[in-house]
Coordinates of C-alpha atoms in Angstrom, one line a residue:
Q1 CA -19.2 -8.2 15.8
V2 CA -16.4 -8.5 13.3
Q3 CA -12.8 -7.7 14.1
L4 CA -9.6 -7.5 12.2
V5 CA -6.4 -7.8 14.3
E6 CA -3.0 -7.3 12.6
S7 CA 0.3 -8.3 13.7
G8 CA 3.9 -8.5 12.4
G9 CA 5.0 -5.0 12.0
G10 CA 8.3 -3.5 13.4
L11 CA 11.6 -1.9 12.6
V12 CA 13.8 -3.5 9.9
Q13 CA 16.8 -2.4 7.9
A14 CA 16.6 -1.8 4.2
G15 CA 16.8 -5.1 2.4
G16 CA 15.2 -7.0 5.2
S17 CA 11.8 -8.8 5.4
L18 CA 8.7 -8.7 7.5
R19 CA 5.5 -10.8 7.4
L20 CA 2.2 -9.2 8.4
S21 CA -0.7 -11.2 9.4
C22 CA -4.3 -10.2 9.8
V23 CA -7.0 -12.4 11.6
V24 CA -10.7 -11.9 11.1
S25 CA -12.9 -12.9 14.1
G26 CA -16.5 -12.7 14.8
I27 CA -19.9 -13.9 13.4
F28 CA -20.3 -13.6 9.6
Y29 CA -21.3 -15.6 6.5
S30 CA -18.1 -15.4 4.4
I31 CA -15.1 -13.3 3.6
N32 CA -14.8 -11.9 0.1
A33 CA -11.9 -9.9 -1.0
M34 CA -9.1 -8.9 1.4
G35 CA -6.3 -6.5 1.1
W36 CA -3.5 -4.6 2.7
Y37 CA -3.4 -0.8 2.5
R38 CA -0.6 1.6 3.8
Q39 CA -0.5 5.2 4.7
A40 CA 2.6 7.1 5.1
P41 CA 2.8 10.5 6.9
G42 CA 1.5 13.3 4.8
K43 CA 0.2 10.9 2.0
Q44 CA -3.1 9.3 1.2
R45 CA -3.9 5.7 2.0
E46 CA -2.9 3.4 -1.0
L47 CA -3.8 -0.2 -1.7
V48 CA -0.7 -2.3 -1.6
A49 CA -2.1 -5.7 -2.4
G50 CA -5.4 -7.4 -2.8
I51 CA -6.6 -11.0 -3.1
T52 CA -10.0 -12.4 -4.0
S53 CA -11.8 -15.2 -2.4
G54 CA -10.6 -17.3 -5.2
G55 CA -7.0 -16.4 -4.8
N56 CA -6.5 -13.8 -7.5
T57 CA -4.0 -11.1 -6.5
N58 CA -3.1 -7.6 -7.5
Y59 CA -0.2 -5.3 -6.4
V60 CA 0.7 -1.8 -6.6
D61 CA 3.5 -1.4 -9.1
S62 CA 6.0 -0.2 -6.4
V63 CA 5.9 -3.5 -4.5
K64 CA 5.6 -6.0 -7.4
G65 CA 8.2 -8.7 -7.1
R66 CA 8.9 -7.9 -3.6
F67 CA 5.6 -8.4 -1.6
T68 CA 3.3 -11.4 -1.7
I69 CA -0.2 -11.5 -0.4
S70 CA -1.8 -14.8 0.5
R71 CA -4.8 -16.0 2.6
D72 CA -5.8 -19.0 4.6
N73 CA -9.5 -19.4 4.5
A74 CA -9.6 -22.0 7.1
R75 CA -8.0 -19.6 9.5
N76 CA -9.7 -16.5 8.2
T77 CA -6.3 -15.0 7.9
V78 CA -4.5 -12.8 5.3
Y79 CA -0.7 -12.4 5.1
L80 CA 1.7 -10.0 3.4
Q81 CA 5.2 -11.2 3.0
M82 CA 7.4 -8.3 2.5
N83 CA 10.8 -8.8 1.1
N84 CA 13.7 -6.4 0.1
L85 CA 12.1 -3.6 2.1
K86 CA 12.9 -0.1 1.3
P87 CA 12.7 3.1 3.3
E88 CA 9.9 4.2 1.1
D89 CA 7.8 1.3 2.4
T90 CA 7.6 2.9 5.8
A91 CA 4.1 3.4 6.7
V92 CA 1.2 2.2 8.8
Y93 CA -0.2 -0.9 7.2
Y94 CA -3.9 -1.7 7.5
C95 CA -5.8 -4.8 6.8
N96 CA -9.1 -4.6 5.0
A97 CA -11.7 -7.3 4.3
D98 CA -15.1 -7.2 2.4
I99 CA -17.3 -9.5 4.5
R100 CA -20.8 -10.9 3.9
T101 CA -23.0 -10.8 7.0
L102 CA -25.4 -13.5 8.0
R103 CA -28.2 -11.2 6.5
G104 CA -26.4 -11.1 3.1
Y105 CA -25.0 -7.6 3.3
D106 CA -21.5 -7.0 2.1
N107 CA -19.6 -4.6 4.6
D108 CA -16.0 -3.2 4.6
Y109 CA -13.9 -3.8 7.8
W110 CA -10.5 -2.3 8.9
G111 CA -7.8 -3.4 11.3
Q112 CA -6.3 -1.0 13.6
G113 CA -3.0 -0.7 11.7
T114 CA 0.4 -1.8 12.3
Q115 CA 3.6 0.3 11.9
V116 CA 6.4 -0.8 9.5
T117 CA 9.5 1.3 9.6
V118 CA 12.4 0.6 7.2
S119 CA 15.8 2.3 8.1
S120 CA 18.2 3.0 5.5

């Protein structure tokens, strides 16, 4: 059974920084793309940043230059470094991973979410 466990959320003042981590555990063949999504109250979930197995990254325009996604393949972990946080970054952040099972199927998995609150 595959599990994604996030950590690192919390309350921070505008201009501050947080680092989110997401560890993938369980039995599987490999991890393909990984990403961080967020959902603010009353809004749809949106992709914040993604990273391929080869390390290529993409970001939503609103976080470019402030957030950095990275991954440690040896630790099955993806990170999101968030700098210069703004109140509009307040949301529940979810980790996502596209994982290849031992049978060769690609399945999508989600973490439970971690709250990020930025005060003005």
